[in-house]
Amino acid sequence: MNILVLNAGSATVKFQVVVTDADRIAGDQDVKLLRGQIERIGGEAVITIRNLDGSTRRTTAALRDMRAAVDWLVGYVTDPESGTGLTARGDIHAVGHRVVHGGEQFRSSVRVDDAVLRGIEENVELAPLHNPHNLRGIEATQRALGAGVPQVAVFDTAFHHTLPEHAYLYAIPYPLYRRHKIRRYGFHGTSHRSIAYRFRKITGRARSDVRIVTLHLGNGCSACAIRGGVSIDTSMGFTPLEGLVMGTRAGDIDAALLDYIAAKEGLSMSQVESMLNSQSGLLGISGLTNDMRDLLAEANELQDRRARLAIDIFCYRARKYVGAYLAALGGADAVVFAGGVGENSAEIRARICEGLEWTGLRVDHEANAALVGGREGRFSAHGSSLEAWVVPTDEELLIARDTYRVVSGMALPG
């Protein structure tokens, strides 16, 4: 089955075309025909495409909105010159969409119909920065391909529906949860699920035997405690703002700070929330950038104090969550790193692991340095009772597989 995977944002859409079916899933032999992204939708969009042979093509096109972007993408994918082997729109058999928030009603991936669209829309107030754009991606694809091509919604929050009540409830008056569904939902679920699956495959461990802490570290960051293949706790909460320090998000703060900052700075609550989401984190501490690569260069080469401070706080917060989740799990097999920072920065991985020697984790620095650029492997020293791994996340592949499973009637993983 040829599956188009879409991750639609406000002015971007990331995409992949994946060939998969039951036999390919069983043998880990799915084929990624191409992947890429369209940026700056609404004007002269910038398009980057990476082909099956590893070559990259960059081009531009005037794309006024998401509908125009999806039309362009479908046209390109089915152009004989694209190299996908797809020559007509009918060669796209299904579309899988990343949807950030499924609320309490969507506990697994589902085929899109009118009821599902209404459900996603009902959760817009829980994810106002994401769900509206996800909806536009679905609607644009329906127009481009017609109602006959099945579409599947894969929810970031679904993986965390296994959290027990004591992990997902906040210690606020219980009626607020009953009336407004205020609880920990967690995000990056598709990524954490992908990491856990791949870890089991490469280590040959049974799902029921695995206890790991996964760290998805990119511009957005989250930690997850996974036991027996299911999430038992995660750092992001009611929104993606809670938890680890991120590129521009503050992570954990004292809730009383919102009113205090608003009063002292003469800001509205929405302005304070915007500050905590888009002007804080690494950017807010350093005053320079939210890009970890640039911060490391500033700290190491120019000895910039605030860049070094931002890195210290980032690593400390991640290490603190690892310790907390080791306690929640009652011990673990491994700490597993993924995401743009987690997969590519050996220095950040090493710094997070510093101080975890009491857990039995010792870093093999030579092995750690070699694990960049999409490589997977173990970088804990031989004999470490707590292992450390890099396992690149592959959310798009998991979305494609879920899409096949839903459309074909194949059972979704538990």
mmCIF file of C-alpha atoms in Angstrom:
data_model
loop_
_atom_site.group_PDB
_atom_site.id
_atom_site.type_symbol
_atom_site.label_atom_id
_atom_site.label_comp_id
_atom_site.label_asym_id
_atom_site.label_seq_id
_atom_site.Cartn_x
_atom_site.Cartn_y
_atom_site.Cartn_z
ATOM 1 C CA MET A 1 0.000 0.000 0.000
ATOM 2 C CA ASN A 2 1.333 3.437 -0.987
ATOM 3 C CA ILE A 3 0.746 5.811 1.915
ATOM 4 C CA LEU A 4 1.235 9.561 1.998
ATOM 5 C CA VAL A 5 2.107 10.792 5.499
ATOM 6 C CA LEU A 6 1.407 14.438 6.337
ATOM 7 C CA ASN A 7 2.312 16.593 9.348
ATOM 8 C CA ALA A 8 0.641 19.951 8.744
ATOM 9 C CA GLY A 9 1.630 23.076 10.681
ATOM 10 C CA SER A 10 0.722 26.746 10.444
ATOM 11 C CA ALA A 11 2.938 27.515 7.447
ATOM 12 C CA THR A 12 4.663 24.184 6.897
ATOM 13 C CA VAL A 13 3.844 20.628 5.961
ATOM 14 C CA LYS A 14 6.238 17.719 6.407
ATOM 15 C CA PHE A 15 5.618 14.646 4.288
ATOM 16 C CA GLN A 16 6.730 11.143 3.405
ATOM 17 C CA VAL A 17 5.600 8.522 0.918
ATOM 18 C CA VAL A 18 5.907 5.036 2.402
ATOM 19 C CA VAL A 19 5.189 1.645 0.871
ATOM 20 C CA THR A 20 4.046 -0.792 3.546
ATOM 21 C CA ASP A 21 1.822 -3.788 4.190
ATOM 22 C CA ALA A 22 1.531 -6.610 6.720
ATOM 23 C CA ASP A 23 4.551 -8.519 5.400
ATOM 24 C CA ARG A 24 6.721 -5.400 5.196
ATOM 25 C CA ILE A 25 5.771 -4.399 8.751
ATOM 26 C CA ALA A 26 6.588 -7.882 10.056
ATOM 27 C CA GLY A 27 9.984 -7.831 8.367
ATOM 28 C CA ASP A 28 10.806 -4.142 8.921
ATOM 29 C CA GLN A 29 11.008 -3.789 5.127
ATOM 30 C CA ASP A 30 8.863 -0.711 4.577
ATOM 31 C CA VAL A 31 10.136 1.478 1.716
ATOM 32 C CA LYS A 32 10.348 5.273 2.022
ATOM 33 C CA LEU A 33 10.045 6.568 -1.534
ATOM 34 C CA LEU A 34 10.628 10.204 -0.605
ATOM 35 C CA ARG A 35 10.322 12.665 2.228
ATOM 36 C CA GLY A 36 10.602 16.384 2.730
ATOM 37 C CA GLN A 37 8.862 19.546 3.771
ATOM 38 C CA ILE A 38 7.176 22.627 2.386
ATOM 39 C CA GLU A 39 7.943 25.801 4.342
ATOM 40 C CA ARG A 40 6.656 29.391 4.245
ATOM 41 C CA ILE A 41 3.237 28.483 2.902
ATOM 42 C CA GLY A 42 1.315 31.684 2.200
ATOM 43 C CA GLY A 43 3.881 33.175 -0.149
ATOM 44 C CA GLU A 44 6.840 31.896 -2.109
ATOM 45 C CA ALA A 45 7.136 28.525 -0.404
ATOM 46 C CA VAL A 46 10.460 26.738 -0.027
ATOM 47 C CA ILE A 47 10.296 23.012 -0.804
ATOM 48 C CA THR A 48 12.905 20.421 0.155
ATOM 49 C CA ILE A 49 12.619 16.850 -1.126
ATOM 50 C CA ARG A 50 14.884 13.913 -0.241
ATOM 51 C CA ASN A 51 14.606 10.998 -2.629
ATOM 52 C CA LEU A 52 15.004 7.260 -2.139
ATOM 53 C CA ASP A 53 18.542 7.377 -3.561
ATOM 54 C CA GLY A 54 19.576 9.992 -0.985
ATOM 55 C CA SER A 55 19.632 12.928 -3.388
ATOM 56 C CA THR A 56 18.053 16.222 -2.355
ATOM 57 C CA ARG A 57 16.056 18.635 -4.465
ATOM 58 C CA ARG A 58 15.197 22.194 -3.435
ATOM 59 C CA THR A 59 12.727 24.389 -5.249
ATOM 60 C CA THR A 60 10.176 27.148 -4.678
ATOM 61 C CA ALA A 61 6.542 27.658 -5.607
ATOM 62 C CA ALA A 62 3.871 30.280 -4.967
ATOM 63 C CA LEU A 63 1.561 28.473 -2.535
ATOM 64 C CA ARG A 64 -1.082 30.681 -0.979
ATOM 65 C CA ASP A 65 -2.493 28.226 1.563
ATOM 66 C CA MET A 66 -2.485 24.622 2.774
ATOM 67 C CA ARG A 67 -4.826 23.529 -0.003
ATOM 68 C CA ALA A 68 -2.415 24.839 -2.645
ATOM 69 C CA ALA A 69 0.512 23.189 -0.860
ATOM 70 C CA VAL A 70 -1.184 19.772 -0.749
ATOM 71 C CA ASP A 71 -2.273 20.099 -4.398
ATOM 72 C CA TRP A 72 1.330 20.817 -5.369
ATOM 73 C CA LEU A 73 2.612 17.915 -3.286
ATOM 74 C CA VAL A 74 0.138 15.387 -4.702
ATOM 75 C CA GLY A 75 1.003 16.566 -8.205
ATOM 76 C CA TYR A 76 4.700 16.152 -7.558
ATOM 77 C CA VAL A 77 4.414 12.744 -5.900
ATOM 78 C CA THR A 78 2.433 11.356 -8.842
ATOM 79 C CA ASP A 79 4.620 12.927 -11.527
ATOM 80 C CA PRO A 80 6.553 10.160 -13.359
ATOM 81 C CA GLU A 81 9.689 12.299 -13.075
ATOM 82 C CA SER A 82 9.527 12.295 -9.266
ATOM 83 C CA GLY A 83 10.961 8.778 -9.168
ATOM 84 C CA THR A 84 8.334 7.406 -6.796
ATOM 85 C CA GLY A 85 6.824 5.088 -9.368
ATOM 86 C CA LEU A 86 3.412 6.642 -8.713
ATOM 87 C CA THR A 87 1.901 8.002 -11.928
ATOM 88 C CA ALA A 88 -1.684 8.898 -10.973
ATOM 89 C CA ARG A 89 -3.490 10.231 -7.938
ATOM 90 C CA GLY A 90 -5.147 6.847 -7.588
ATOM 91 C CA ASP A 91 -1.716 5.388 -6.830
ATOM 92 C CA ILE A 92 -1.924 7.050 -3.406
ATOM 93 C CA HIS A 93 -3.903 4.412 -1.541
ATOM 94 C CA ALA A 94 -4.269 6.146 1.839
ATOM 95 C CA VAL A 95 -3.119 9.189 3.793
ATOM 96 C CA GLY A 96 -1.934 9.240 7.417
ATOM 97 C CA HIS A 97 -2.058 12.504 9.351
ATOM 98 C CA ARG A 98 -0.260 13.486 12.517
ATOM 99 C CA VAL A 99 -2.836 15.084 14.823
ATOM 100 C CA VAL A 100 -1.486 16.565 18.031
ATOM 101 C CA HIS A 101 -4.435 16.350 20.411
ATOM 102 C CA GLY A 102 -7.055 13.631 20.639
ATOM 103 C CA GLY A 103 -8.399 14.563 24.065
ATOM 104 C CA GLU A 104 -9.847 11.708 26.069
ATOM 105 C CA GLN A 105 -11.948 10.238 23.268
ATOM 106 C CA PHE A 106 -9.207 9.195 20.804
ATOM 107 C CA ARG A 107 -7.114 6.479 22.418
ATOM 108 C CA SER A 108 -5.726 5.023 19.190
ATOM 109 C CA SER A 109 -5.393 5.860 15.502
ATOM 110 C CA VAL A 110 -8.724 6.082 13.665
ATOM 111 C CA ARG A 111 -10.079 6.402 10.153
ATOM 112 C CA VAL A 112 -11.246 9.937 9.471
ATOM 113 C CA ASP A 113 -14.977 10.497 9.033
ATOM 114 C CA ASP A 114 -17.321 13.345 9.938
ATOM 115 C CA ALA A 115 -17.501 12.270 13.583
ATOM 116 C CA VAL A 116 -13.701 12.166 13.859
ATOM 117 C CA LEU A 117 -13.404 15.604 12.273
ATOM 118 C CA ARG A 118 -15.881 16.953 14.824
ATOM 119 C CA GLY A 119 -13.903 15.312 17.610
ATOM 120 C CA ILE A 120 -10.632 16.874 16.456
ATOM 121 C CA GLU A 121 -12.361 20.242 16.231
ATOM 122 C CA GLU A 122 -13.774 19.846 19.749
ATOM 123 C CA ASN A 123 -10.196 19.483 20.985
ATOM 124 C CA VAL A 124 -9.016 22.692 19.325
ATOM 125 C CA GLU A 125 -9.276 24.538 22.647
ATOM 126 C CA LEU A 126 -6.804 22.023 24.108
ATOM 127 C CA ALA A 127 -4.317 22.513 21.237
ATOM 128 C CA PRO A 128 -5.126 25.836 19.542
ATOM 129 C CA LEU A 129 -1.646 26.065 17.995
ATOM 130 C CA HIS A 130 -1.807 22.631 16.382
ATOM 131 C CA ASN A 131 -5.218 21.014 15.836
ATOM 132 C CA PRO A 132 -6.578 23.731 13.494
ATOM 133 C CA HIS A 133 -3.616 23.235 11.165
ATOM 134 C CA ASN A 134 -3.934 19.442 11.366
ATOM 135 C CA LEU A 135 -7.590 19.830 10.346
ATOM 136 C CA ARG A 136 -6.649 22.032 7.410
ATOM 137 C CA GLY A 137 -4.216 19.370 6.254
ATOM 138 C CA ILE A 138 -6.951 16.718 6.356
ATOM 139 C CA GLU A 139 -9.467 18.917 4.551
ATOM 140 C CA ALA A 140 -6.931 19.898 1.874
ATOM 141 C CA THR A 141 -6.099 16.241 1.245
ATOM 142 C CA GLN A 142 -9.768 15.317 0.970
ATOM 143 C CA ARG A 143 -10.198 17.969 -1.709
ATOM 144 C CA ALA A 144 -7.057 16.924 -3.552
ATOM 145 C CA LEU A 145 -7.672 13.171 -3.570
ATOM 146 C CA GLY A 146 -11.423 12.827 -3.130
ATOM 147 C CA ALA A 147 -13.560 11.066 -0.558
ATOM 148 C CA GLY A 148 -12.634 7.627 -1.875
ATOM 149 C CA VAL A 149 -9.064 7.733 -0.537
ATOM 150 C CA PRO A 150 -9.084 6.722 3.147
ATOM 151 C CA GLN A 151 -7.430 9.020 5.658
ATOM 152 C CA VAL A 152 -6.265 8.111 9.129
ATOM 153 C CA ALA A 153 -5.610 10.359 12.134
ATOM 154 C CA VAL A 154 -2.687 9.329 14.350
ATOM 155 C CA PHE A 155 -2.749 11.219 17.647
ATOM 156 C CA ASP A 156 0.295 12.374 19.629
ATOM 157 C CA THR A 157 -1.671 11.988 22.844
ATOM 158 C CA ALA A 158 -2.924 8.425 22.213
ATOM 159 C CA PHE A 159 0.193 6.608 23.480
ATOM 160 C CA HIS A 160 -0.144 8.247 26.901
ATOM 161 C CA HIS A 161 -3.703 7.061 27.562
ATOM 162 C CA THR A 162 -2.163 4.201 29.552
ATOM 163 C CA LEU A 163 -1.034 6.612 32.296
ATOM 164 C CA PRO A 164 -2.601 5.651 35.642
ATOM 165 C CA GLU A 165 -4.827 8.173 37.416
ATOM 166 C CA HIS A 166 -2.138 9.024 39.945
ATOM 167 C CA ALA A 167 0.132 10.083 37.067
ATOM 168 C CA TYR A 168 -2.320 11.991 34.872
ATOM 169 C CA LEU A 169 -4.376 13.853 37.469
ATOM 170 C CA TYR A 170 -3.288 17.214 38.880
ATOM 171 C CA ALA A 171 -3.749 17.938 42.587
ATOM 172 C CA ILE A 172 -6.454 20.532 41.919
ATOM 173 C CA PRO A 173 -10.151 20.285 42.854
ATOM 174 C CA TYR A 174 -11.357 17.047 41.256
ATOM 175 C CA PRO A 175 -14.537 18.613 39.784
ATOM 176 C CA LEU A 176 -12.295 20.656 37.466
ATOM 177 C CA TYR A 177 -11.181 17.414 35.856
ATOM 178 C CA ARG A 178 -14.746 16.143 35.615
ATOM 179 C CA ARG A 179 -16.074 19.386 34.102
ATOM 180 C CA HIS A 180 -13.182 20.489 31.912
ATOM 181 C CA LYS A 181 -10.996 17.385 31.457
ATOM 182 C CA ILE A 182 -7.989 19.163 32.988
ATOM 183 C CA ARG A 183 -5.349 16.453 33.223
ATOM 184 C CA ARG A 184 -1.956 15.392 31.927
ATOM 185 C CA TYR A 185 -2.315 14.327 28.296
ATOM 186 C CA GLY A 186 1.325 14.135 27.245
ATOM 187 C CA PHE A 187 2.638 14.671 23.733
ATOM 188 C CA HIS A 188 5.333 13.281 21.407
ATOM 189 C CA GLY A 189 3.535 9.975 21.951
ATOM 190 C CA THR A 190 4.130 8.761 18.414
ATOM 191 C CA SER A 191 7.844 9.423 18.837
ATOM 192 C CA HIS A 192 8.115 7.698 22.218
ATOM 193 C CA ARG A 193 6.199 4.706 20.874
ATOM 194 C CA SER A 194 8.503 4.548 17.837
ATOM 195 C CA ILE A 195 11.617 4.687 20.034
ATOM 196 C CA ALA A 196 10.361 1.945 22.357
ATOM 197 C CA TYR A 197 9.471 -0.330 19.436
ATOM 198 C CA ARG A 198 12.837 0.109 17.755
ATOM 199 C CA PHE A 199 14.702 -0.424 21.043
ATOM 200 C CA ARG A 200 12.970 -3.770 21.461
ATOM 201 C CA LYS A 201 13.805 -4.779 17.897
ATOM 202 C CA ILE A 202 17.520 -3.986 18.046
ATOM 203 C CA THR A 203 18.040 -5.479 21.515
ATOM 204 C CA GLY A 204 15.872 -8.546 20.962
ATOM 205 C CA ARG A 205 14.010 -7.971 24.205
ATOM 206 C CA ALA A 206 10.422 -8.986 24.758
ATOM 207 C CA ARG A 207 7.921 -6.150 25.040
ATOM 208 C CA SER A 208 6.823 -7.319 28.487
ATOM 209 C CA ASP A 209 10.396 -7.241 29.818
ATOM 210 C CA VAL A 210 11.362 -3.719 28.767
ATOM 211 C CA ARG A 211 11.651 -0.794 31.205
ATOM 212 C CA ILE A 212 13.142 2.337 29.659
ATOM 213 C CA VAL A 213 13.239 6.111 29.988
ATOM 214 C CA THR A 214 12.989 7.777 26.588
ATOM 215 C CA LEU A 215 14.169 11.345 25.980
ATOM 216 C CA HIS A 216 12.843 13.105 22.879
ATOM 217 C CA LEU A 217 15.141 16.132 22.712
ATOM 218 C CA GLY A 218 14.674 18.645 19.918
ATOM 219 C CA ASN A 219 13.190 22.130 19.842
ATOM 220 C CA GLY A 220 10.365 20.490 21.765
ATOM 221 C CA CYS A 221 11.469 18.073 24.490
ATOM 222 C CA SER A 222 9.793 15.424 26.579
ATOM 223 C CA ALA A 223 10.644 12.429 28.743
ATOM 224 C CA CYS A 224 8.619 9.252 29.039
ATOM 225 C CA ALA A 225 8.692 6.278 31.404
ATOM 226 C CA ILE A 226 7.784 3.096 29.501
ATOM 227 C CA ARG A 227 7.092 -0.284 31.066
ATOM 228 C CA GLY A 228 6.019 -3.309 29.041
ATOM 229 C CA GLY A 229 5.581 -1.198 25.923
ATOM 230 C CA VAL A 230 3.190 1.313 27.484
ATOM 231 C CA SER A 231 3.631 4.826 28.834
ATOM 232 C CA ILE A 232 3.265 5.114 32.602
ATOM 233 C CA ASP A 233 4.366 8.753 32.955
ATOM 234 C CA THR A 234 5.491 11.609 30.738
ATOM 235 C CA SER A 235 6.788 15.125 31.280
ATOM 236 C CA MET A 236 4.479 17.182 29.048
ATOM 237 C CA GLY A 237 1.120 17.842 30.633
ATOM 238 C CA PHE A 238 -2.202 19.492 29.821
ATOM 239 C CA THR A 239 -0.260 21.344 27.129
ATOM 240 C CA PRO A 240 3.225 20.830 25.641
ATOM 241 C CA LEU A 241 4.540 23.635 27.891
ATOM 242 C CA GLU A 242 5.132 21.505 30.990
ATOM 243 C CA GLY A 243 8.247 19.462 31.695
ATOM 244 C CA LEU A 244 11.753 19.770 30.297
ATOM 245 C CA VAL A 245 13.431 23.002 29.225
ATOM 246 C CA MET A 246 12.923 23.312 25.458
ATOM 247 C CA GLY A 247 14.045 25.552 22.629
ATOM 248 C CA THR A 248 11.571 28.337 23.379
ATOM 249 C CA ARG A 249 9.347 26.779 26.079
ATOM 250 C CA ALA A 250 10.024 27.272 29.765
ATOM 251 C CA GLY A 251 9.018 23.800 30.934
ATOM 252 C CA ASP A 252 8.171 23.422 34.632
ATOM 253 C CA ILE A 253 7.536 26.685 36.492
ATOM 254 C CA ASP A 254 5.670 27.820 39.604
ATOM 255 C CA ALA A 255 2.099 28.505 38.414
ATOM 256 C CA ALA A 256 1.954 31.641 40.594
ATOM 257 C CA LEU A 257 4.552 33.206 38.294
ATOM 258 C CA LEU A 258 1.934 33.844 35.595
ATOM 259 C CA ASP A 259 0.018 36.404 37.660
ATOM 260 C CA TYR A 260 3.241 37.850 39.105
ATOM 261 C CA ILE A 261 4.829 38.383 35.666
ATOM 262 C CA ALA A 262 1.587 39.816 34.294
ATOM 263 C CA ALA A 263 1.393 42.372 37.128
ATOM 264 C CA LYS A 264 5.077 43.331 37.056
ATOM 265 C CA GLU A 265 5.363 43.582 33.254
ATOM 266 C CA GLY A 266 1.892 44.939 32.512
ATOM 267 C CA LEU A 267 0.996 41.956 30.354
ATOM 268 C CA SER A 268 -2.197 40.033 29.827
ATOM 269 C CA MET A 269 -2.323 36.364 30.777
ATOM 270 C CA SER A 270 -2.313 35.390 27.109
ATOM 271 C CA GLN A 271 0.825 37.477 26.578
ATOM 272 C CA VAL A 272 2.518 35.756 29.518
ATOM 273 C CA GLU A 273 1.531 32.353 28.123
ATOM 274 C CA SER A 274 2.964 33.366 24.750
ATOM 275 C CA MET A 275 6.208 34.426 26.470
ATOM 276 C CA LEU A 276 6.502 31.069 28.216
ATOM 277 C CA ASN A 277 5.910 29.199 24.947
ATOM 278 C CA SER A 278 7.881 31.225 22.424
ATOM 279 C CA GLN A 279 10.390 33.453 24.244
ATOM 280 C CA SER A 280 11.634 31.221 27.048
ATOM 281 C CA GLY A 281 13.640 28.003 27.314
ATOM 282 C CA LEU A 282 17.091 28.018 25.726
ATOM 283 C CA LEU A 283 16.282 31.232 23.870
ATOM 284 C CA GLY A 284 15.079 33.048 26.976
ATOM 285 C CA ILE A 285 18.019 32.061 29.167
ATOM 286 C CA SER A 286 20.734 32.627 26.587
ATOM 287 C CA GLY A 287 19.252 35.683 24.927
ATOM 288 C CA LEU A 288 20.828 34.344 21.739
ATOM 289 C CA THR A 289 19.120 31.395 20.117
ATOM 290 C CA ASN A 290 17.059 28.256 20.630
ATOM 291 C CA ASP A 291 19.467 26.203 18.480
ATOM 292 C CA MET A 292 21.569 23.913 20.649
ATOM 293 C CA ARG A 293 24.328 23.726 18.021
ATOM 294 C CA ASP A 294 24.823 27.481 18.156
ATOM 295 C CA LEU A 295 24.690 27.541 21.944
ATOM 296 C CA LEU A 296 27.388 24.873 22.191
ATOM 297 C CA ALA A 297 29.587 26.876 19.824
ATOM 298 C CA GLU A 298 29.044 30.065 21.842
ATOM 299 C CA ALA A 299 29.771 28.294 25.123
ATOM 300 C CA ASN A 300 32.787 26.279 23.975
ATOM 301 C CA GLU A 301 34.475 28.719 21.604
ATOM 302 C CA LEU A 302 33.479 32.124 22.964
ATOM 303 C CA GLN A 303 32.919 31.191 26.624
ATOM 304 C CA ASP A 304 29.527 32.910 26.627
ATOM 305 C CA ARG A 305 28.230 32.663 30.206
ATOM 306 C CA ARG A 306 24.514 32.680 29.416
ATOM 307 C CA ALA A 307 24.880 30.157 26.618
ATOM 308 C CA ARG A 308 26.670 27.869 29.069
ATOM 309 C CA LEU A 309 23.976 28.516 31.674
ATOM 310 C CA ALA A 310 21.198 27.614 29.217
ATOM 311 C CA ILE A 311 22.938 24.325 28.425
ATOM 312 C CA ASP A 312 23.500 23.574 32.123
ATOM 313 C CA ILE A 313 19.829 24.125 32.955
ATOM 314 C CA PHE A 314 18.711 22.058 29.953
ATOM 315 C CA CYS A 315 20.884 19.097 30.941
ATOM 316 C CA TYR A 316 20.100 19.361 34.642
ATOM 317 C CA ARG A 317 16.345 19.305 34.020
ATOM 318 C CA ALA A 318 16.645 16.280 31.741
ATOM 319 C CA ARG A 319 18.838 14.437 34.268
ATOM 320 C CA LYS A 320 16.351 15.225 37.048
ATOM 321 C CA TYR A 321 13.509 13.702 35.031
ATOM 322 C CA VAL A 322 15.574 10.604 34.312
ATOM 323 C CA GLY A 323 16.049 10.142 38.065
ATOM 324 C CA ALA A 324 12.341 10.660 38.724
ATOM 325 C CA TYR A 325 11.315 8.141 36.085
ATOM 326 C CA LEU A 326 13.816 5.564 37.289
ATOM 327 C CA ALA A 327 12.002 5.838 40.611
ATOM 328 C CA ALA A 328 8.578 5.601 38.920
ATOM 329 C CA LEU A 329 9.669 2.477 37.040
ATOM 330 C CA GLY A 330 11.446 0.898 40.004
ATOM 331 C CA GLY A 331 14.637 0.776 37.934
ATOM 332 C CA ALA A 332 15.142 0.520 34.187
ATOM 333 C CA ASP A 333 17.104 -1.238 31.464
ATOM 334 C CA ALA A 334 18.146 1.887 29.589
ATOM 335 C CA VAL A 335 17.922 5.597 28.964
ATOM 336 C CA VAL A 336 17.210 6.114 25.259
ATOM 337 C CA PHE A 337 17.927 9.385 23.423
ATOM 338 C CA ALA A 338 16.153 10.610 20.281
ATOM 339 C CA GLY A 339 15.138 13.842 18.539
ATOM 340 C CA GLY A 340 17.363 16.357 16.759
ATOM 341 C CA VAL A 341 19.466 17.119 19.838
ATOM 342 C CA GLY A 342 19.289 13.649 21.336
ATOM 343 C CA GLU A 343 20.395 11.981 18.107
ATOM 344 C CA ASN A 344 23.120 14.414 17.084
ATOM 345 C CA SER A 345 24.747 15.965 20.141
ATOM 346 C CA ALA A 346 27.153 13.593 21.873
ATOM 347 C CA GLU A 347 28.130 16.415 24.231
ATOM 348 C CA ILE A 348 24.576 16.962 25.465
ATOM 349 C CA ARG A 349 24.039 13.222 25.920
ATOM 350 C CA ALA A 350 27.230 12.945 27.955
ATOM 351 C CA ARG A 351 26.349 15.936 30.101
ATOM 352 C CA ILE A 352 22.892 14.574 30.877
ATOM 353 C CA CYS A 353 24.441 11.254 31.889
ATOM 354 C CA GLU A 354 27.003 12.937 34.172
ATOM 355 C CA GLY A 355 25.970 12.337 37.766
ATOM 356 C CA LEU A 356 24.000 9.195 36.952
ATOM 357 C CA GLU A 357 26.880 6.892 37.888
ATOM 358 C CA TRP A 358 24.978 5.904 41.038
ATOM 359 C CA THR A 359 22.446 4.175 38.749
ATOM 360 C CA GLY A 360 25.163 1.987 37.244
ATOM 361 C CA LEU A 361 25.430 4.062 34.061
ATOM 362 C CA ARG A 362 28.920 4.796 32.742
ATOM 363 C CA VAL A 363 29.465 6.460 29.365
ATOM 364 C CA ASP A 364 31.776 5.077 26.690
ATOM 365 C CA HIS A 365 32.802 8.446 25.271
ATOM 366 C CA GLU A 366 34.293 7.016 22.070
ATOM 367 C CA ALA A 367 31.087 5.118 21.301
ATOM 368 C CA ASN A 368 29.033 8.199 22.182
ATOM 369 C CA ALA A 369 31.009 10.422 19.812
ATOM 370 C CA ALA A 370 30.382 8.017 16.924
ATOM 371 C CA LEU A 371 26.603 8.080 17.307
ATOM 372 C CA VAL A 372 25.578 11.081 15.204
ATOM 373 C CA GLY A 373 23.876 11.646 11.878
ATOM 374 C CA GLY A 374 21.106 9.111 12.332
ATOM 375 C CA ARG A 375 23.228 6.268 13.697
ATOM 376 C CA GLU A 376 21.720 4.045 16.356
ATOM 377 C CA GLY A 377 23.539 2.134 19.056
ATOM 378 C CA ARG A 378 24.607 1.786 22.649
ATOM 379 C CA PHE A 379 27.074 4.224 24.215
ATOM 380 C CA SER A 380 27.161 3.025 27.802
ATOM 381 C CA ALA A 381 30.372 1.321 28.873
ATOM 382 C CA HIS A 382 30.535 -2.469 28.976
ATOM 383 C CA GLY A 383 29.185 -3.737 32.268
ATOM 384 C CA SER A 384 26.897 -0.762 32.950
ATOM 385 C CA SER A 385 23.774 -1.971 34.741
ATOM 386 C CA LEU A 386 21.813 0.964 33.270
ATOM 387 C CA GLU A 387 22.431 1.223 29.540
ATOM 388 C CA ALA A 388 22.421 4.373 27.382
ATOM 389 C CA TRP A 389 21.293 4.249 23.756
ATOM 390 C CA VAL A 390 20.670 6.458 20.769
ATOM 391 C CA VAL A 391 17.622 5.311 18.789
ATOM 392 C CA PRO A 392 16.510 7.769 16.080
ATOM 393 C CA THR A 393 12.777 8.336 16.129
ATOM 394 C CA ASP A 394 10.706 7.553 13.035
ATOM 395 C CA GLU A 395 7.256 9.005 13.621
ATOM 396 C CA GLU A 396 6.346 9.046 9.935
ATOM 397 C CA LEU A 397 6.984 5.325 9.553
ATOM 398 C CA LEU A 398 4.816 4.580 12.563
ATOM 399 C CA ILE A 399 2.047 6.812 11.142
ATOM 400 C CA ALA A 400 2.254 4.935 7.817
ATOM 401 C CA ARG A 401 2.043 1.580 9.586
ATOM 402 C CA ASP A 402 -0.931 2.671 11.684
ATOM 403 C CA THR A 403 -2.621 3.945 8.531
ATOM 404 C CA TYR A 404 -2.194 0.560 6.862
ATOM 405 C CA ARG A 405 -3.437 -1.259 9.950
ATOM 406 C CA VAL A 406 -6.554 0.897 10.276
ATOM 407 C CA VAL A 407 -7.450 0.789 6.572
ATOM 408 C CA SER A 408 -6.827 -2.943 6.232
ATOM 409 C CA GLY A 409 -8.527 -3.884 9.487
ATOM 410 C CA MET A 410 -5.281 -5.249 10.919
ATOM 411 C CA ALA A 411 -5.135 -4.978 14.727
ATOM 412 C CA LEU A 412 -3.281 -1.991 16.117
ATOM 413 C CA PRO A 413 -0.504 -2.764 18.603
ATOM 414 C CA GLY A 414 -1.647 -2.763 22.222
#
